[in-house]
XYZ file of C-alpha atoms in Angstrom:
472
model
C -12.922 -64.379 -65.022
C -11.915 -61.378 -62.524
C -11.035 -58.957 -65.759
C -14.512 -59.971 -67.105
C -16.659 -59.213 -63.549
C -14.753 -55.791 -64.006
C -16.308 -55.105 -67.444
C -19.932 -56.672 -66.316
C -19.605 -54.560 -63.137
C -19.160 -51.228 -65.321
C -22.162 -52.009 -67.513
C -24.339 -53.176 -64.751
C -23.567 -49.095 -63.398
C -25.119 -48.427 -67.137
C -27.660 -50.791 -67.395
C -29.361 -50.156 -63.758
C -29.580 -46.387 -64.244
C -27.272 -45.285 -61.697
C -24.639 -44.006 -64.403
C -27.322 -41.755 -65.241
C -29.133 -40.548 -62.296
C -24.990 -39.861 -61.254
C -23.975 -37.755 -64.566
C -28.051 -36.085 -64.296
C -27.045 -34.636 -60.439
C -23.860 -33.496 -61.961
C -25.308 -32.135 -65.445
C -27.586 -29.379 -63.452
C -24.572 -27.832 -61.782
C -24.015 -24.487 -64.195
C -20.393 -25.075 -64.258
C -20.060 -22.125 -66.965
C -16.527 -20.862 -66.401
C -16.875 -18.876 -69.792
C -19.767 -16.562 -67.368
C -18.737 -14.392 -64.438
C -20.216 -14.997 -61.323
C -19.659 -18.896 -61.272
C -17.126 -19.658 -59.120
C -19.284 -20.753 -56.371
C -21.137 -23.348 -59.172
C -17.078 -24.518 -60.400
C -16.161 -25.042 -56.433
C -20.084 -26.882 -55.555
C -18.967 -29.264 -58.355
C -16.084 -30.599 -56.681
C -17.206 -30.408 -53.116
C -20.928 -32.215 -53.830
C -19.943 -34.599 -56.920
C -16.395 -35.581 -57.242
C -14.978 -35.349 -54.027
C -17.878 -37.478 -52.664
C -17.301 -40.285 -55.325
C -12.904 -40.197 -55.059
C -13.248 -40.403 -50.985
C -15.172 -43.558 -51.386
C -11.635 -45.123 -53.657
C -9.685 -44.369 -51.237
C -8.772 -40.835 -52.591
C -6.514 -37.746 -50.520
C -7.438 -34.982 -52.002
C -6.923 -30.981 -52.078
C -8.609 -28.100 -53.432
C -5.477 -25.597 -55.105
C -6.835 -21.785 -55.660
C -5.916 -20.767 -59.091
C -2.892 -18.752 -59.702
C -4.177 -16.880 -62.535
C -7.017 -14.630 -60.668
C -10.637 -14.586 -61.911
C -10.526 -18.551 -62.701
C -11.665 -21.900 -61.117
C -9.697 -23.747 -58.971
C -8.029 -27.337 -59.273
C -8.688 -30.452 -57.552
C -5.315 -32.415 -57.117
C -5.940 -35.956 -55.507
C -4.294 -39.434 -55.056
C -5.071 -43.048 -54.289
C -1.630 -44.691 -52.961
C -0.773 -48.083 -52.217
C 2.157 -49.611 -50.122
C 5.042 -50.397 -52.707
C 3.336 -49.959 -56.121
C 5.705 -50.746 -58.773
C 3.716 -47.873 -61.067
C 1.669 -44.968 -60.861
C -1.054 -43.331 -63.282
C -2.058 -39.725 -63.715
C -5.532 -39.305 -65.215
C -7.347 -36.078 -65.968
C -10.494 -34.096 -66.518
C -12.306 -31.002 -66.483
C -15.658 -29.809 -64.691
C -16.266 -26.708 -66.366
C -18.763 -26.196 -69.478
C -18.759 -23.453 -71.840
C -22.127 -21.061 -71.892
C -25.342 -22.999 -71.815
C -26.761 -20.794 -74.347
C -30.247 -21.390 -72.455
C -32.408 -20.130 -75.132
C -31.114 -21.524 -78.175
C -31.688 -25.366 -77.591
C -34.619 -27.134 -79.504
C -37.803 -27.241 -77.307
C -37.806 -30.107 -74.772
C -34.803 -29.767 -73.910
C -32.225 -27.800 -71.355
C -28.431 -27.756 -70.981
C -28.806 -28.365 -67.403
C -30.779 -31.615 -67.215
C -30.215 -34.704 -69.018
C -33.140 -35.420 -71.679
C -33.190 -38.939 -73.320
C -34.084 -39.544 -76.258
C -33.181 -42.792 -77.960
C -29.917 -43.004 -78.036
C -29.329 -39.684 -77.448
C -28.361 -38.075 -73.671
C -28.657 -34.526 -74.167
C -27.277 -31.719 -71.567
C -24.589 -29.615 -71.683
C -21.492 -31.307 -70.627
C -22.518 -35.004 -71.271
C -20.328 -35.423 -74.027
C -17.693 -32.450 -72.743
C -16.476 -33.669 -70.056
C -18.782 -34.342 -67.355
C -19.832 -37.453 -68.824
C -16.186 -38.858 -69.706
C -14.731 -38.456 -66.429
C -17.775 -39.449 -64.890
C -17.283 -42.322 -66.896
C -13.563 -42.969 -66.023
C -14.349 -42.818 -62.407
C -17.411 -45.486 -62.404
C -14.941 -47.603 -64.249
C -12.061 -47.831 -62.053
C -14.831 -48.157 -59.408
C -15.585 -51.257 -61.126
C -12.075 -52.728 -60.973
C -10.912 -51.223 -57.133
C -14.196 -53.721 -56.434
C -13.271 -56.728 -58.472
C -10.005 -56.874 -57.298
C -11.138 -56.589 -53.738
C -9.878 -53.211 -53.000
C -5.976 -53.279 -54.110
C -5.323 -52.118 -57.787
C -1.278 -52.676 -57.609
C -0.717 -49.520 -58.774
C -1.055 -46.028 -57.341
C -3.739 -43.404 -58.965
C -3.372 -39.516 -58.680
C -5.795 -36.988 -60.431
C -5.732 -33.672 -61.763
C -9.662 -31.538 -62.021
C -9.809 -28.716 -63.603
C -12.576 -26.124 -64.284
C -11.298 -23.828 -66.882
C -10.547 -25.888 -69.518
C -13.206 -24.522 -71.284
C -10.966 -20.739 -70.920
C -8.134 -22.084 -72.173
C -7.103 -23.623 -69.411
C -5.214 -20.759 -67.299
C -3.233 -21.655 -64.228
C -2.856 -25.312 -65.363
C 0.822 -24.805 -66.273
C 1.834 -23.354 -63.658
C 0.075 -26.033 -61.118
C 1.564 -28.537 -62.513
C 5.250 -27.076 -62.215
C 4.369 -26.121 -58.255
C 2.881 -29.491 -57.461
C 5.208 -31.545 -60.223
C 6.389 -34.140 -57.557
C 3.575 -34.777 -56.082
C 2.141 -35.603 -59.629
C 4.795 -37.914 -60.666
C 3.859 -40.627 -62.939
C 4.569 -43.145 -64.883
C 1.502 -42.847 -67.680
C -0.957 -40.441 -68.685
C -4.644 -41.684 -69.259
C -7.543 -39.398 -69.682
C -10.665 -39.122 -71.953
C -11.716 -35.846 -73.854
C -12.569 -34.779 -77.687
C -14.010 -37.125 -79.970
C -13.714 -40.395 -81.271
C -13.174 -40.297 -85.178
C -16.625 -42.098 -86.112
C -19.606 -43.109 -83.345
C -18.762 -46.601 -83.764
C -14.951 -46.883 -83.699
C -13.188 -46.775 -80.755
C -10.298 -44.487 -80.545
C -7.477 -43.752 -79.587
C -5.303 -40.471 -79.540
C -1.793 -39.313 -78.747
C -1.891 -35.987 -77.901
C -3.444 -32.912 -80.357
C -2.412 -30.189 -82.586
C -1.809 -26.857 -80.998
C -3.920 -23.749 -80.951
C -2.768 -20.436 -81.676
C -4.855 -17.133 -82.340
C -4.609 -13.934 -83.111
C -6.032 -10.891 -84.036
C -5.963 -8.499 -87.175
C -6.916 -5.191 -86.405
C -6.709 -2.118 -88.705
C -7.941 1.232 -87.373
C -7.895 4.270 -90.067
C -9.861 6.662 -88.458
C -12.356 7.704 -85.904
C -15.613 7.006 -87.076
C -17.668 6.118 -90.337
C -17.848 8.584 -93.156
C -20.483 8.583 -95.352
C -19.878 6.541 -99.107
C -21.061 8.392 -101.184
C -19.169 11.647 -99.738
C -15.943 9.620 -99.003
C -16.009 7.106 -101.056
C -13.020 6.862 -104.074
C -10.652 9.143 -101.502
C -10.462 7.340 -98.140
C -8.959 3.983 -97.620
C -11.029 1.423 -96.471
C -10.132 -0.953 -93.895
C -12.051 -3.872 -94.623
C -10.802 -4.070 -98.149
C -7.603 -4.221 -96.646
C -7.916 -6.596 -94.393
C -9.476 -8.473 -96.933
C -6.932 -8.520 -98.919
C -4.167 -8.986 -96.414
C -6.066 -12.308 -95.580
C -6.000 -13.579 -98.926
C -1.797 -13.288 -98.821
C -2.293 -15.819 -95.667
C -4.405 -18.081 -97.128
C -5.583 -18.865 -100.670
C -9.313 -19.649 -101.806
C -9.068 -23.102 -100.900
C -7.517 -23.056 -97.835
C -3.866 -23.661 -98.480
C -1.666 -21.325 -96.070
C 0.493 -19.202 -98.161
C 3.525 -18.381 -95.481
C 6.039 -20.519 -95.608
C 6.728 -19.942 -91.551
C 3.286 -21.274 -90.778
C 3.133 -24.318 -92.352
C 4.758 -27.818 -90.698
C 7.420 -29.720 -91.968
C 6.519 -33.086 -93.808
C 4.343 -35.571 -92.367
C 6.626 -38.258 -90.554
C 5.922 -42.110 -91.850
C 4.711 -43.411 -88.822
C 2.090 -40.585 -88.454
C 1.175 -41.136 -92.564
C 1.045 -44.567 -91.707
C -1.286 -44.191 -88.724
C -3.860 -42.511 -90.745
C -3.772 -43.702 -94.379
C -7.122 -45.639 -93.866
C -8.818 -43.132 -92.036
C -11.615 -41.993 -92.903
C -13.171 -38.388 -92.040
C -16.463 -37.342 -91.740
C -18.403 -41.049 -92.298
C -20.611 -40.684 -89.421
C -24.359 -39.901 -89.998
C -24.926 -36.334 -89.206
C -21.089 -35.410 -90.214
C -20.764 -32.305 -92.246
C -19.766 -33.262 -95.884
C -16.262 -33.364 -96.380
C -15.149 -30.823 -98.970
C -12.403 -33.091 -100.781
C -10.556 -29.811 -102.614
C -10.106 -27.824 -99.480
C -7.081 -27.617 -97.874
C -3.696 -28.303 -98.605
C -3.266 -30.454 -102.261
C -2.085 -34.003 -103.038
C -2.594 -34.714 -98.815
C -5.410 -37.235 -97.604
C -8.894 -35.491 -95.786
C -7.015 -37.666 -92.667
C -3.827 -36.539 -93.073
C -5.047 -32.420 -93.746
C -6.777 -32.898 -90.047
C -4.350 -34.861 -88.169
C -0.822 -34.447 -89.409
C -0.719 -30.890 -91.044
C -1.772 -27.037 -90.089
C -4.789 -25.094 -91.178
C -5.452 -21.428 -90.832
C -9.062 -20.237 -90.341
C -10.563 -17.433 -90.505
C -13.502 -17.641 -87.297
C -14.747 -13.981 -87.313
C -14.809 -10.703 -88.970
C -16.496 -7.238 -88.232
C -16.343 -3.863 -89.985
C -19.072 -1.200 -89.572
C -22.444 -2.587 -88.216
C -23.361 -5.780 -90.013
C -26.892 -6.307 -88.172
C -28.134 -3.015 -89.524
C -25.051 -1.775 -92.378
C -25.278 1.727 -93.286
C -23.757 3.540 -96.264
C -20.842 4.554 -94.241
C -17.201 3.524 -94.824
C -16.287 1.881 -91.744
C -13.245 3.725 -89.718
C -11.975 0.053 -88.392
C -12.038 -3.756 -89.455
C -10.617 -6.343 -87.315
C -10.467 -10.353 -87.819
C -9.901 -12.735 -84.606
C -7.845 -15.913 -86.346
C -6.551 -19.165 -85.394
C -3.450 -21.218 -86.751
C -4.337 -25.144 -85.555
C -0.585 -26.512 -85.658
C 1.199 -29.764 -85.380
C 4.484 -30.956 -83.820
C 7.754 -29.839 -85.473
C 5.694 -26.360 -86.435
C 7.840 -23.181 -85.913
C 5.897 -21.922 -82.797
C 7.554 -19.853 -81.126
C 7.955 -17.458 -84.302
C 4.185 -17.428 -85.301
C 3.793 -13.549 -84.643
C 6.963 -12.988 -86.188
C 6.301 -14.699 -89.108
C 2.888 -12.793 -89.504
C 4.609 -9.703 -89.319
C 7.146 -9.788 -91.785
C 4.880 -11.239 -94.042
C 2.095 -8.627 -94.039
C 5.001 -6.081 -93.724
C 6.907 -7.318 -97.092
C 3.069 -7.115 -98.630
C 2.693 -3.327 -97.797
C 0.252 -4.095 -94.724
C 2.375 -2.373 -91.900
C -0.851 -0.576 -91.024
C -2.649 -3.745 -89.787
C -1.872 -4.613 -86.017
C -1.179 -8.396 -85.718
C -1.534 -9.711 -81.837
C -1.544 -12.699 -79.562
C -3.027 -13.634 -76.286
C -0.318 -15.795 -74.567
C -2.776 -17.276 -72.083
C -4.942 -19.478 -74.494
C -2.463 -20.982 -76.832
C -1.712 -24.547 -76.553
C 1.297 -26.596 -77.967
C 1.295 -29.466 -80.095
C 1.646 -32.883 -79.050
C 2.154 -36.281 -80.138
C 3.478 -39.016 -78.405
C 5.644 -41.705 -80.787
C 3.151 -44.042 -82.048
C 5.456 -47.132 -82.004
C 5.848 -46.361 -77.833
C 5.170 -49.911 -76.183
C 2.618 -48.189 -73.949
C 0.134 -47.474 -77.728
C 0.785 -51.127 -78.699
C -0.670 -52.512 -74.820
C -3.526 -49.518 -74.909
C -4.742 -50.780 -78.457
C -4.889 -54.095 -77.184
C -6.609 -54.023 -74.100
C -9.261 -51.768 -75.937
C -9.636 -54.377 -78.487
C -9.488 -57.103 -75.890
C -12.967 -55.438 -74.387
C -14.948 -53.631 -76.887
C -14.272 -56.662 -79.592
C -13.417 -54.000 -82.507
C -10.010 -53.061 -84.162
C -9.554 -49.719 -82.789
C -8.480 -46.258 -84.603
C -5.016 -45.093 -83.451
C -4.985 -41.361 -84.125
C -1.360 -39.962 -83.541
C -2.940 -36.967 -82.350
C -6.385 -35.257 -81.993
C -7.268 -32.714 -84.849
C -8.622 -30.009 -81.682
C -6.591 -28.572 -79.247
C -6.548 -29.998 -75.450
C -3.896 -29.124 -72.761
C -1.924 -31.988 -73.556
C 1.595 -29.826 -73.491
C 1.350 -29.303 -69.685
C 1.433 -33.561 -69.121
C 3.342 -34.575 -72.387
C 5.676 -31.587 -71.863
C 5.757 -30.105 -68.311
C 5.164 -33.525 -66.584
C 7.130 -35.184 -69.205
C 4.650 -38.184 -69.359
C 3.555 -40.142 -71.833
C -0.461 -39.457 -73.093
C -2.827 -41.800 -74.312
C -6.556 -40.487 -74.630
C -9.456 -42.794 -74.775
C -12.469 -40.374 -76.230
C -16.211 -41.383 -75.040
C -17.823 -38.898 -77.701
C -18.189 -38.397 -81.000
C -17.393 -35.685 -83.932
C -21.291 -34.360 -84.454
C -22.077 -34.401 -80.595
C -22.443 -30.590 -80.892
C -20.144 -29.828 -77.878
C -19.854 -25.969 -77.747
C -23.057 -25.453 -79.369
C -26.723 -25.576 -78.503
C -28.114 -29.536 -78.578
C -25.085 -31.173 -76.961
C -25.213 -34.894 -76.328
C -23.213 -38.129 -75.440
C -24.315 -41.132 -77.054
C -25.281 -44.133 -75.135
C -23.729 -46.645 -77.168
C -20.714 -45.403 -76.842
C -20.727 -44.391 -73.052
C -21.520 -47.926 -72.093
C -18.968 -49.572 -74.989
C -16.337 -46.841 -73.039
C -17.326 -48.468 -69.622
C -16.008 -51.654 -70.574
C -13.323 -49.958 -72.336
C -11.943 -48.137 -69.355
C -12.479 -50.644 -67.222
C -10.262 -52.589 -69.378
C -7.511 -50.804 -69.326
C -7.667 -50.429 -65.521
C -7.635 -53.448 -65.246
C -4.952 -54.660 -68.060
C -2.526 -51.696 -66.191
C -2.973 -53.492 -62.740
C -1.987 -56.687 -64.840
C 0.760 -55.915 -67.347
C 1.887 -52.322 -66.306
C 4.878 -53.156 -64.612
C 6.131 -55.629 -67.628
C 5.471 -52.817 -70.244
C 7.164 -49.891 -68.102
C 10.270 -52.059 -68.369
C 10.027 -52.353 -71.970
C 9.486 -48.485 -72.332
C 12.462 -48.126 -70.335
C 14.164 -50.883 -72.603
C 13.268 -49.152 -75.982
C 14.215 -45.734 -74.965
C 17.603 -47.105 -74.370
């Protein structure tokens, strides 16, 4: 009866309004850490929304500057109790990318919440505003029903510069890495594989991207002057992409690619199915890497894209051969990939295919390593459960997300292990003009969350012990 006022509790916050009027106050803040100028905005959102709402659980808190200059800060907090046999470390992030004011349809504004059927457009609803806004009205729900005392202790990491790659995060976590001791990892980002299946992830593929850049000369020269006797360095780096990557999307360097997918992983996602939601993108079924599953080219292997190009002046093109191209590039990688050796695996390649002219570079800051937490670990089994338990639907396990999150600094740095409950879906338009959270699935994630908040109060301590037991 208790576990089941928890649930009602977190859709009464739903069904009253309050969850909205809440995430609405919290949507207008232009939390834009992508813009310059908005570190007042990324500090208001702490001071007026979240610390309000954590001080009211019982919540310590602190504000840490960042250690990488020019970015938000980090709100480290924690709820302890008096001999709590476990403790929980749950994340989220405050920052949105760029509104891009101008470019949503008419009616409707990044920075206010606009309904429209099941629709809750804004920018942030769906990433993250609304999931950790979510998160925190759920354990709400259960510090309530179980008058006060959860039996376990609570400590939270805010960012707001997720949305830059995260800089800073690492090296917080190492400074402050007692004081965010855990047991577990829960947090919500990313999307769920299909609007009506809830999900479950382990951790994400890793990001990595770099830059082609081949400079020949100062200048244009003219085409029809030039043209047969100067080298031209978009045809170059045209074809030096096409030695990466073939027409269909297969990557063509050996270092690159990831070793075979492991059984458990192939076994997590052989019924998966990509790209069934209305308003998904068709799937193209011959892209990518042959003889592998559309589930198990997104979630258990590495593609190499191609996400911009420039040579000359492509908004008005003149008949000039351009004097530089350049390509910015992006390897999405899983666990067991060779990453440390990326760059040095570009090199050599486009060196032993006569492109030594063509600079190949990395930013260090916004790469993020792979992760993937063992899908037979006893804490996936109790997660699945508790989120069938409340929601009434056979979960999707995903053994990791197909995006990128910062999952290396708690999987890795924090040695924890992750388990990600997404509260959005795959055509929510995050990034992009439009965005929006669906209210199905915020209110199905209420009694989700509030689940597992209260299932970890419940069975926690009995499931550490087996952890402990089966890493023997």
């Amino acid at each position: 009866m208790a576990r089941a006022k928890a649930l009602q509790h977190a859709w009464h916050a739903f069904d009253s309004g309050d969850f909205l009027d809440r995430l609405d106050a919290r949507i207008a803040v232009r939390s834009e850490s992508q813009e310059a100028g908005r570190d007042g905005e990324l500090r208001r959102y702490l001071t007026d929304f979240v610390i309000p709402e954590i001080e009211k659980l019982g919540f310590t808190w602190e504000i840490v500057d960042n250690p990488v200059g020019g970015f938000g800060p980090f709100l480290l907090a924690e709820r302890i109790e008096v001999d709590a046999a476990l403790t929980l470390l749950t994340y989220g992030h405050g920052d949105v990318v760029r509104g891009y004011d101008t470019q949503w349809r008419e009616g409707l504004s990044p920075w206010q919440i606009v309904v429209e059927g099941e629709r809750w457009y804004g920018r942030g609803t769906a990433d993250n505003k609304g999931q950790h806004t979510l998160n925190f009205t759920a354990l709400k729900s259960v510090i309530e029903a179980r008058d006060g005392r959860l039996g376990y202790n609570v400590k939270l990491i805010l960012e707001m510069g997720e949305e830059t790659g995260s800089p800073g995060l690492k090296a917080v976590c190492e400074a402050h890495r007692e004081r965010l001791a855990a047991d577990l990892f829960i947090a919500s980002d990313g999307p769920r594989l299909a609007a009506d299946s809830p999900t479950l992830f382990l951790g994400s593929r890793g990001s990595f991207n770099f830059d082609l850049r081949l400079r020949a000369r100062d200048g244009a020269h003219h085409s029809g002057n030039w043209g047969g006797v100067l080298s031209n360095p978009a045809t170059r780096l045209a074809n030096a992409w096409a030695t990466l990557v073939d027409a269909h999307g297969r990557i063509l360097i050996e270092g690159l690619r990831p070793p075979a997918i492991p059984a458990p992983v192939r076994d997590a996602v052989a019924s998966l199915e990509v790209g069934a939601t209305p308003g998904d993108p068709a799937i193209d079924a011959s892209w990518g890497e042959p003889e592998l599953l559309p589930a198990e080219r997104l979630f258990g292997w590495n593609t190499l894209e191609l996400l911009a190009i420039k040579a000359g002046n492509p908004e008005a093109p003149a008949n000039a051969i351009p004097g530089e191209a350049y390509a910015h590039c992006q390897l999405r990688f899983v666990v067991g990939s060779d990453r440390e050796r990326f760059l040095e695996h570009l090199r050599q390649h486009l060196d032993a295919h006569g492109f030594e002219d063509i600079e190949v570079s990395s930013a260090r800051m916004s790469q993020m390593n792979a992760t993937r937490l063992d899908p037979t670990d006893p804490w996936v089994g109790w997660a699945l459960a508790s989120m069938r338990e409340s929601s009434g639907k056979s979960p999707t396990l995903l053994p990791n997300l197909g995006g990128s999150l910062p999952n290396d600094v708690f999987a890795e740095t924090l040695g924890l292990p992750t388990l990600w409950v997404p509260h959005s879906y795959p055509a929510c338009s995050q990034h992009a003009p439009d965005e929006h959270a669906l209210a199905s699935i915020l209110r199905e994630g209420l009694g989700i969350m509030a689940g597992l908040w209260w299932d970890l109060a419940e069975q926690g301590r009995d499931i550490k012990k087996e952890r402990e037991r089966w890493h023997r």
